[in-house]
Coordinates of C-alpha atoms (C1' of nucleotides) in Angstrom, one line a residue:
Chain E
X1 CA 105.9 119.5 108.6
X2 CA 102.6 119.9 108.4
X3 CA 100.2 119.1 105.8
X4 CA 99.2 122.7 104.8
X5 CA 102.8 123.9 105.4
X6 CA 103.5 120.8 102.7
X7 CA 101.1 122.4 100.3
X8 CA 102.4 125.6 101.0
X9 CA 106.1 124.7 100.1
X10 CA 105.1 122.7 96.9
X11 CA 103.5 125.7 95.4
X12 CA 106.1 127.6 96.3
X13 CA 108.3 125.0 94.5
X14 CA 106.1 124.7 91.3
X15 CA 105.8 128.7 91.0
X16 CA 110.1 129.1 91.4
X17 CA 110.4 126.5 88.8
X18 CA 107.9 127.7 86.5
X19 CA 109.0 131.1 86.3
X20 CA 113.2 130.3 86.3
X21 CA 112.0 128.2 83.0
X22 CA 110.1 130.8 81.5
X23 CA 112.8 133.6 82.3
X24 CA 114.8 131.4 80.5
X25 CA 112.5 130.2 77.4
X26 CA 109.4 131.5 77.4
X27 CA 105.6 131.5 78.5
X28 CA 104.5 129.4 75.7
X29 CA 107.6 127.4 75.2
X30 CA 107.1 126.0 78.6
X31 CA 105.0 122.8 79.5
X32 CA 102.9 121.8 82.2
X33 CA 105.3 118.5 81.8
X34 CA 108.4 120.4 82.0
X35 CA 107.2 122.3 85.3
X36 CA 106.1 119.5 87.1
X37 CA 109.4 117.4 86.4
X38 CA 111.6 120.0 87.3
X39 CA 109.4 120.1 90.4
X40 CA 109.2 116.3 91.0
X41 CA 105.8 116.1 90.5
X42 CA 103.5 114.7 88.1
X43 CA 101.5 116.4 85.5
X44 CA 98.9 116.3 87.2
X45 CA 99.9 117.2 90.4
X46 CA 100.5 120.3 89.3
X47 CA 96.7 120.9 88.3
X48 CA 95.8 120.2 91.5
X49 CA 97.5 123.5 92.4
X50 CA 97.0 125.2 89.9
X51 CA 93.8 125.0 87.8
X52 CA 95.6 126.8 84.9
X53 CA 98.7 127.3 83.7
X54 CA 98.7 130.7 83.4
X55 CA 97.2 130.8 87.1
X56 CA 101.2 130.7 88.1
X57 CA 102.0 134.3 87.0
X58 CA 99.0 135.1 89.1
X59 CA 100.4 133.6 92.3
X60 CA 104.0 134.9 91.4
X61 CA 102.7 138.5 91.3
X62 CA 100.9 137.9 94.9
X63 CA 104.5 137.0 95.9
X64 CA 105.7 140.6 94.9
X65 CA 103.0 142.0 96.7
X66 CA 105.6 142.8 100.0
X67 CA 107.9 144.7 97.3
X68 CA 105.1 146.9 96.5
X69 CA 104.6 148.1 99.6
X70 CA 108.3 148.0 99.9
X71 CA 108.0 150.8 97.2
X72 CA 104.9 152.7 98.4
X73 CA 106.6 153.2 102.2
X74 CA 110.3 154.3 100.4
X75 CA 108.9 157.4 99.4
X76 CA 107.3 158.9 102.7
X77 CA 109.0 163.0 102.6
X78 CA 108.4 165.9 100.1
X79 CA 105.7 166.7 98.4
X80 CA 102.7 164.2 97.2
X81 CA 103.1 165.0 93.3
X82 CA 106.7 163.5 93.4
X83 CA 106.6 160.8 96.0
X84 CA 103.7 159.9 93.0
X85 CA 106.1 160.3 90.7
X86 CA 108.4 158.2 92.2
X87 CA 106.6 155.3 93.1
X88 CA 105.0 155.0 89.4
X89 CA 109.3 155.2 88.6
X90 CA 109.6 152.5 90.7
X91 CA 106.9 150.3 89.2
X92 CA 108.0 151.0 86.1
X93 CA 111.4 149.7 86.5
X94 CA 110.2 146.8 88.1
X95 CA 107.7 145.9 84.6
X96 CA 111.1 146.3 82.8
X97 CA 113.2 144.2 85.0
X98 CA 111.5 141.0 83.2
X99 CA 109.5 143.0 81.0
X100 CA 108.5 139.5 78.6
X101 CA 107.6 137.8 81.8
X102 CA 105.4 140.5 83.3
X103 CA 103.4 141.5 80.4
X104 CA 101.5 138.2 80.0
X105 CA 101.2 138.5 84.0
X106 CA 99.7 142.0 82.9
X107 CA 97.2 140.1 80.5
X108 CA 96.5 137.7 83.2
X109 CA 95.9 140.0 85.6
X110 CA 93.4 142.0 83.9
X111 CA 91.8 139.1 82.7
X112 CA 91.4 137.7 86.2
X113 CA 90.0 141.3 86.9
X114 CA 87.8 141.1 83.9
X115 CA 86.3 138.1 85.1
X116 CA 86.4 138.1 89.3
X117 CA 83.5 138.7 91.0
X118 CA 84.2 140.6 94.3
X119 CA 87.7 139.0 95.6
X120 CA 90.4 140.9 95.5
X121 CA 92.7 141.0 92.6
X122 CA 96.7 142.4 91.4
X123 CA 95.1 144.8 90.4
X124 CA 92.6 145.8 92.9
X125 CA 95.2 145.9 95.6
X126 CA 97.7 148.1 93.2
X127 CA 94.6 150.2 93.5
X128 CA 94.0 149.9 97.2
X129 CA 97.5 150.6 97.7
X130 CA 97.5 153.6 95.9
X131 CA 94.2 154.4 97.5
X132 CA 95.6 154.1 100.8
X133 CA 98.4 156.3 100.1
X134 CA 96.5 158.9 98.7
X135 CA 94.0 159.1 101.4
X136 CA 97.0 160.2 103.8
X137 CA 98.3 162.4 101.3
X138 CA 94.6 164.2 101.5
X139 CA 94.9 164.3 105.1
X140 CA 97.7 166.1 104.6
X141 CA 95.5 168.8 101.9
X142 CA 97.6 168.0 98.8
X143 CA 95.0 166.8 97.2
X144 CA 91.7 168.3 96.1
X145 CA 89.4 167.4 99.4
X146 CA 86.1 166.8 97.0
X147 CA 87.9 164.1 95.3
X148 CA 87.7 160.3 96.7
X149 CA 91.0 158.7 97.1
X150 CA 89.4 155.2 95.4
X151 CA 89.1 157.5 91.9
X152 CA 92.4 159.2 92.0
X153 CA 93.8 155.7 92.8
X154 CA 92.0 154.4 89.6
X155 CA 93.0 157.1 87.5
X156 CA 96.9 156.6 88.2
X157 CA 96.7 153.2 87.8
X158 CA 94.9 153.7 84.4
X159 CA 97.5 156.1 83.2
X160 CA 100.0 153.4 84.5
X161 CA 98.8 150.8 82.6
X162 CA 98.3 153.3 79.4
X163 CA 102.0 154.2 79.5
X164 CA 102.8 150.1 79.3
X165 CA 100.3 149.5 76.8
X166 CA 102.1 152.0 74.4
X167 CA 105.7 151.4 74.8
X168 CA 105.8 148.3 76.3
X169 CA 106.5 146.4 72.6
X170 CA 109.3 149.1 72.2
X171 CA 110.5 148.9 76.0
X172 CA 111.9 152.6 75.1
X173 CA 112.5 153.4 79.2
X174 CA 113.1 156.5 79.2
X175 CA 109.8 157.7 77.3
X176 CA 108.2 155.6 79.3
X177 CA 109.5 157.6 82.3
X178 CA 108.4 160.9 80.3
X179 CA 105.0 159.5 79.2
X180 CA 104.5 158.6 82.6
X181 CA 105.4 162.2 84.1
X182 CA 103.4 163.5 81.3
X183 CA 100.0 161.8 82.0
X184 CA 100.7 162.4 86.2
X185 CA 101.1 166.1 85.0
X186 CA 97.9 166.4 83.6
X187 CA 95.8 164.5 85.9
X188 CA 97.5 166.6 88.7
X189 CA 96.6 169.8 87.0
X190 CA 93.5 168.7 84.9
X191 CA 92.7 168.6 81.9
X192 CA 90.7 171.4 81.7
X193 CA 92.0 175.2 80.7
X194 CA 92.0 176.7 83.9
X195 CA 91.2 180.3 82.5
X196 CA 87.9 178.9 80.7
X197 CA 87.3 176.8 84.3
X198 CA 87.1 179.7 86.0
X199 CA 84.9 181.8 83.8
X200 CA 81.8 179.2 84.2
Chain K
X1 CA 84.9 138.4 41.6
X2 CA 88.7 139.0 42.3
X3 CA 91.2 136.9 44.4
X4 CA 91.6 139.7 47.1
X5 CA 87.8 140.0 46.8
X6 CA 87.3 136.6 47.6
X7 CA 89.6 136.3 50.6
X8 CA 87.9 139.2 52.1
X9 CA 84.3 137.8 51.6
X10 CA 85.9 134.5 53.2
X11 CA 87.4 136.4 56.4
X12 CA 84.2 138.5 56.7
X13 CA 82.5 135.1 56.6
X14 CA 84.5 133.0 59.1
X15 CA 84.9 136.2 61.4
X16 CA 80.5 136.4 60.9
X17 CA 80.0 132.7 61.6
X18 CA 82.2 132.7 64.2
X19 CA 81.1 135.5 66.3
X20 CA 77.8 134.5 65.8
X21 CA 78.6 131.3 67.5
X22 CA 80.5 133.1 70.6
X23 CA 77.4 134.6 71.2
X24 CA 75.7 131.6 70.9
X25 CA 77.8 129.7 73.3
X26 CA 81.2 131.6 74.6
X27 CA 84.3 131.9 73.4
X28 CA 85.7 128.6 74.8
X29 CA 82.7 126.6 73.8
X30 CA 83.5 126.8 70.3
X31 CA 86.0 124.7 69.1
X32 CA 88.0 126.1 65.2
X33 CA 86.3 122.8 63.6
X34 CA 82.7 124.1 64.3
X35 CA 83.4 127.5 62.9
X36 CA 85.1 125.9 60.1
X37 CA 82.1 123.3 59.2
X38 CA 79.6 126.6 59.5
X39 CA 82.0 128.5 57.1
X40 CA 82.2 126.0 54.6
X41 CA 86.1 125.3 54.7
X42 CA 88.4 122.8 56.3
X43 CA 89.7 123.2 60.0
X44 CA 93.0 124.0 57.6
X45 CA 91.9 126.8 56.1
X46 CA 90.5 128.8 59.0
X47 CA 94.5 128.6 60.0
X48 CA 95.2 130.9 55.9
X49 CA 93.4 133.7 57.4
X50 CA 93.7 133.7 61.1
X51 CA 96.7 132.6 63.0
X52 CA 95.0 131.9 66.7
X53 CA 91.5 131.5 67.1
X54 CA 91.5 135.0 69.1
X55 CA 92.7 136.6 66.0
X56 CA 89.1 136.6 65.3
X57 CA 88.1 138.7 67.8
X58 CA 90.7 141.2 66.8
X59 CA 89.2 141.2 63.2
X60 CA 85.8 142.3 64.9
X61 CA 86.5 145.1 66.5
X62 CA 88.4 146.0 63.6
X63 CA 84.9 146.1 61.7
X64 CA 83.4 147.9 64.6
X65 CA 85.8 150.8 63.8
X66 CA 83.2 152.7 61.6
X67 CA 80.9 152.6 64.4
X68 CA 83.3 153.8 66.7
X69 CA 84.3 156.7 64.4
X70 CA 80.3 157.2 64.0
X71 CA 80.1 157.7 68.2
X72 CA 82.9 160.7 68.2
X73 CA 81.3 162.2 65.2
X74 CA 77.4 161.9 66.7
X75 CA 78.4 164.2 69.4
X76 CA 79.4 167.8 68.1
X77 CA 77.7 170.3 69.9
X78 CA 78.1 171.8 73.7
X79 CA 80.9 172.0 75.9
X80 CA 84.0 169.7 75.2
X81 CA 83.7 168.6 78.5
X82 CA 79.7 167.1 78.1
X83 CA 81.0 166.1 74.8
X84 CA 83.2 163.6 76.1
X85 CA 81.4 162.4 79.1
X86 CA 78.2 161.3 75.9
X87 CA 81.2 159.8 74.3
X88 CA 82.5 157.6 77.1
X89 CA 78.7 156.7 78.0
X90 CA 78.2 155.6 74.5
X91 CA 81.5 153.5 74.2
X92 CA 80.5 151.8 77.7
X93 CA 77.0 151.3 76.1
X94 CA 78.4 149.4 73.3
X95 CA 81.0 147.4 75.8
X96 CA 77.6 146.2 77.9
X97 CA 75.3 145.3 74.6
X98 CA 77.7 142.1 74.2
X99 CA 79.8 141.8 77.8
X100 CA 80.8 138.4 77.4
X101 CA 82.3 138.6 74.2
X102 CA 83.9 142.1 74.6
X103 CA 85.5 141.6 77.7
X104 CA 87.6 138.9 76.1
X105 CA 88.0 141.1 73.1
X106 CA 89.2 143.5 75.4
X107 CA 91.9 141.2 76.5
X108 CA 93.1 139.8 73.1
X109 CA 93.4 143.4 72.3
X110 CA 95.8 144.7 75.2
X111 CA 97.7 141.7 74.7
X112 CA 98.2 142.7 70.6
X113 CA 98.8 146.3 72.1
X114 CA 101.3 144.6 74.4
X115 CA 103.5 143.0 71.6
X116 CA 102.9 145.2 68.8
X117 CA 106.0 146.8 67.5
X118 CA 104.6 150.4 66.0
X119 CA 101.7 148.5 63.7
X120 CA 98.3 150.1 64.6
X121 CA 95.9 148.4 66.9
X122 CA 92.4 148.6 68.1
X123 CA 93.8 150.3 71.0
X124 CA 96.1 152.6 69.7
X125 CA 93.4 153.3 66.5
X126 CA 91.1 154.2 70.6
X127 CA 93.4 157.0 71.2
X128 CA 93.5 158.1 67.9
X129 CA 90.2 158.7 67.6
X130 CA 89.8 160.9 71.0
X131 CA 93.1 162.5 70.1
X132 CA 91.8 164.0 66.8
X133 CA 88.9 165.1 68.9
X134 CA 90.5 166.6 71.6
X135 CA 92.8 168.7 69.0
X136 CA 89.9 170.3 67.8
X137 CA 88.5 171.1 71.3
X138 CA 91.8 172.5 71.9
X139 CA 91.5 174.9 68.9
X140 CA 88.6 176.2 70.5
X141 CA 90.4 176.8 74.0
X142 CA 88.5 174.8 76.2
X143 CA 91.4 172.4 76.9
X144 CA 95.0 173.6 78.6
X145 CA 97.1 174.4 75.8
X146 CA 100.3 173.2 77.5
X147 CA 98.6 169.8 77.4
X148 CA 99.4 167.4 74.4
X149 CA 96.2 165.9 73.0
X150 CA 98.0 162.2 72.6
X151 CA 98.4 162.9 76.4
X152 CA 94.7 163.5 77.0
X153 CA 93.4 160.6 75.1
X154 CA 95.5 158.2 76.6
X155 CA 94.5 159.9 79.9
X156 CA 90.8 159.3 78.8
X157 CA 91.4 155.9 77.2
X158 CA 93.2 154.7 80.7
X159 CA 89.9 155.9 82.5
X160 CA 87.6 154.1 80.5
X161 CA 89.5 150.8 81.0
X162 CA 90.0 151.0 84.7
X163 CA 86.2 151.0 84.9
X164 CA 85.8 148.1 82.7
X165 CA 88.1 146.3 84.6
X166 CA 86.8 147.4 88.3
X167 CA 83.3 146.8 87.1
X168 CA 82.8 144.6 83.9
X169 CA 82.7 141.2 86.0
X170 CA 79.2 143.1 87.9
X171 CA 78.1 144.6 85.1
X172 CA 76.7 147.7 87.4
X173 CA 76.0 149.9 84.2
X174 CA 74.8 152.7 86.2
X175 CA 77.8 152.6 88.6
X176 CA 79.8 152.1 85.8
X177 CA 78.5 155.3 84.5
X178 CA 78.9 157.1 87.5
X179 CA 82.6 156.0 88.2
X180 CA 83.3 157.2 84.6
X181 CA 81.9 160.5 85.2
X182 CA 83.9 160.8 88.5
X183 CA 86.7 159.6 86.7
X184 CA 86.5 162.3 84.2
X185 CA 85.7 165.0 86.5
X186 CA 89.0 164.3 88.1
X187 CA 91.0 164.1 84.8
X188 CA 89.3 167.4 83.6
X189 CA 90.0 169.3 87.2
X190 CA 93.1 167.8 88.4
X191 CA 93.5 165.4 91.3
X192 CA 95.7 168.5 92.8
X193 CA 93.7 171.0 95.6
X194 CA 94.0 174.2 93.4
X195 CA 94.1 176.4 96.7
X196 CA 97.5 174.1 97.4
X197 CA 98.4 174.8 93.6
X198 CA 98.5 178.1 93.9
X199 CA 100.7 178.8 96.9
X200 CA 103.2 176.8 94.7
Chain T
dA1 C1' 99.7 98.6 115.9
dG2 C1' 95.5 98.4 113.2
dT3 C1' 91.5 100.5 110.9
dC4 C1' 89.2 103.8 108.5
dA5 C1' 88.3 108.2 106.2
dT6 C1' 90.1 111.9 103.9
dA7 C1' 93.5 114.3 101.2
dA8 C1' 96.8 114.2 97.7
dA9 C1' 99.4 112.1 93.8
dT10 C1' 99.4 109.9 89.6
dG11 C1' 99.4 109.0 84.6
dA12 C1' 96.5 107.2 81.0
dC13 C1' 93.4 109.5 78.4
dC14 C1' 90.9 113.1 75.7
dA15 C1' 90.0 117.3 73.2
dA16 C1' 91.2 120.9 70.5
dG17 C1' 94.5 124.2 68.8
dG18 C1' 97.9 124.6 65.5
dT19 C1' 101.3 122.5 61.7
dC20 C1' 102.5 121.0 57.3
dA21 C1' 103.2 118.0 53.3
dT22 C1' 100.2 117.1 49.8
dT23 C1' 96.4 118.2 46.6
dT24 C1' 93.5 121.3 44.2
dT25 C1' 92.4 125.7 42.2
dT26 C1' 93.5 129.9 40.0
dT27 C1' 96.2 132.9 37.2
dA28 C1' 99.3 134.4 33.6
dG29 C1' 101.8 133.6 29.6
dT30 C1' 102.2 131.3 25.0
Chain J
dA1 C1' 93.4 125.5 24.8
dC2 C1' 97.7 124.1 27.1
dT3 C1' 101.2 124.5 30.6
dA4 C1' 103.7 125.9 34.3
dA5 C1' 104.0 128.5 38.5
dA6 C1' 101.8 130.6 42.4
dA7 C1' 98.1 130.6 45.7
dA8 C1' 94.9 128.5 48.4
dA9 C1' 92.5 124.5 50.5
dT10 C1' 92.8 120.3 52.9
dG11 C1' 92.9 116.9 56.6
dA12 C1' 96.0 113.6 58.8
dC13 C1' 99.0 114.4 62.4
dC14 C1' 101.3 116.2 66.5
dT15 C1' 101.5 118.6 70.8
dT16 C1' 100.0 119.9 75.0
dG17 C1' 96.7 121.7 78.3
dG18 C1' 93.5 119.9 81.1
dT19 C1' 90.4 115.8 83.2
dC20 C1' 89.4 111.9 86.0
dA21 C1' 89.2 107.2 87.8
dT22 C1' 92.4 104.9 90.4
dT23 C1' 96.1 104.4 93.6
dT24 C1' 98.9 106.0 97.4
dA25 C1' 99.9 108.6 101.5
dT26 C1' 98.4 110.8 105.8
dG27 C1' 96.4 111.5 110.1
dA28 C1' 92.8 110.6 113.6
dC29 C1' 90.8 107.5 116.6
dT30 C1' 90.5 103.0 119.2

DNA sequence: AGTCATAAATGACCAAGGTCATTTTTTAGT
DNA sequence: ACTAAAAAATGACCTTGGTCATTTATGACT
């Protein structure tokens, strides 16, 4: 094994630990000491792969980055608005699958978005992914042509993050589901009054 | 001078010392002891009125609400539509004027929305606001009147934080402004092709 | 195999957030 | 004014995240 492939598998290690001990207890009832023993590592070991202990949820949710695309290419038929529909379903069920777990790694995820600079992020790739879906979708002339696929992307990804901002304490899944279609109805049709639209 | 008066005088003290010191020298540079030492209390007693050290920053924006309702009540005249756009520049104004400190403010607040039960939060108290604007607007028929107002402002609240987080670590104002117009534009007339709409 | 340079592991140590038993202050009732 | 009870202040103490000088392992080159 090589050395790389060594540091590969450790982190690997350190990240399956972390997160089976704080499915099972808790974030903040976790230590850096409990981690690294379970891991067979010292304390400080684990710093040198991780500068943070939060940084682990990070790295976990760039290890569920194949399952998102797992979810964007499942819905490939009908019409745009629903495959939409069913892919924000999809995410959504995955937050609540470990809901505790996933909305500190929301926190941290924004926060590392808050503070990055120009590398790529959870969050910017949710976006890019969406992006990149869209921009077949427009291709396809579902989708107003004047519109940039980078927007739309940010605007379902802000609804998205709206909907688990406001229920996410109750975890009440089904009006989640019908906040969700709710919001994707309104940025689909807009906003706007169509009748007073048209009369400017 | 009353007990609850004094405890309020104290909080709006160690929250005014406090902040005053963020901005000084960041969040992480100030340690609970300093604040405490400026505020005239033990390290203790900082603990009777705030929980965590963030709590502090939660406080703040709390106090920032008259402002905020100040912003939706300076604009009043024109088109809802122009209305909202002077609305969104002024509450990304405000974000900009202290970055630093807002950005982790913005944080400590989704992660309050995030565990809040039903209590209000700065967040929630967001949506609020734009949703007692937008029913008015909707009175006067400028808005679809299928469309729930709650709906909209998360819609609109969701926007404006997708550009804080895509852009706040640049601090582009001007791009900021510009995706928040884009933004808006799309909320207000649909992400759908209306020719596409139609034939539905 | 032996030597050296570089990478990685380690755990003593430190700083700071947060707790809590104890002390001090305030209020209310007599 | 005196007393008892409730509220608030305090700082010693503990825990734990994070640092860093030192030690140990690794691999390249002769």
């Amino acid at each position: 094994m090589t050395r790389e492939e060594k540091k590969k598998k450790i982190k690997a290690d350190i990240t399956r630990n972390a997160i089976a001990l704080f499915k099972e207890k808790g974030f903040d009832q976790v230590t850096v000491e409990e981690i690294a023993l379970r891991s067979d590592i010292a304390k400080g070991t684990f710093f040198n792969y991780f500068s943070k202990k939060e940084h682990v949820l990070l790295h976990m949710a760039d290890s569920y980055l194949p399952l998102m695309g797992q979810i964007f290419g499942r819905h490939r038929t009908g019409p745009v608005r629903a495959r939409i529909e069913c892919i924000l379903s999809d995410l959504l069920d995955l937050y609540l699958q470990y809901a505790d777990l996933l909305r500190i790694t929301l926190v941290e995820s924004i926060r590392a978005s808050l503070a990055a600079g120009d590398e790529e992020t959870n969050i910017s790739r949710l976006r890019s992914a969406f992006s990149a879906f869209l921009e077949d979708a427009q291709t396809a002339g579902e989708i107003r042509t004047r519109a940039n696929a980078d927007d739309c992307a940010a605007l379902l990804v802000g609804l998205l993050f709206q909907t688990l901002i406001l229920y996410s304490s109750r975890l009440d899944a089904p009006e989640m589901r019908r906040m969700l279609v709710r919001q994707l109805d309104l940025a689909w049709e807009g906003i706007a009054d169509a009748t007073v639209e048209k009369n400017l």
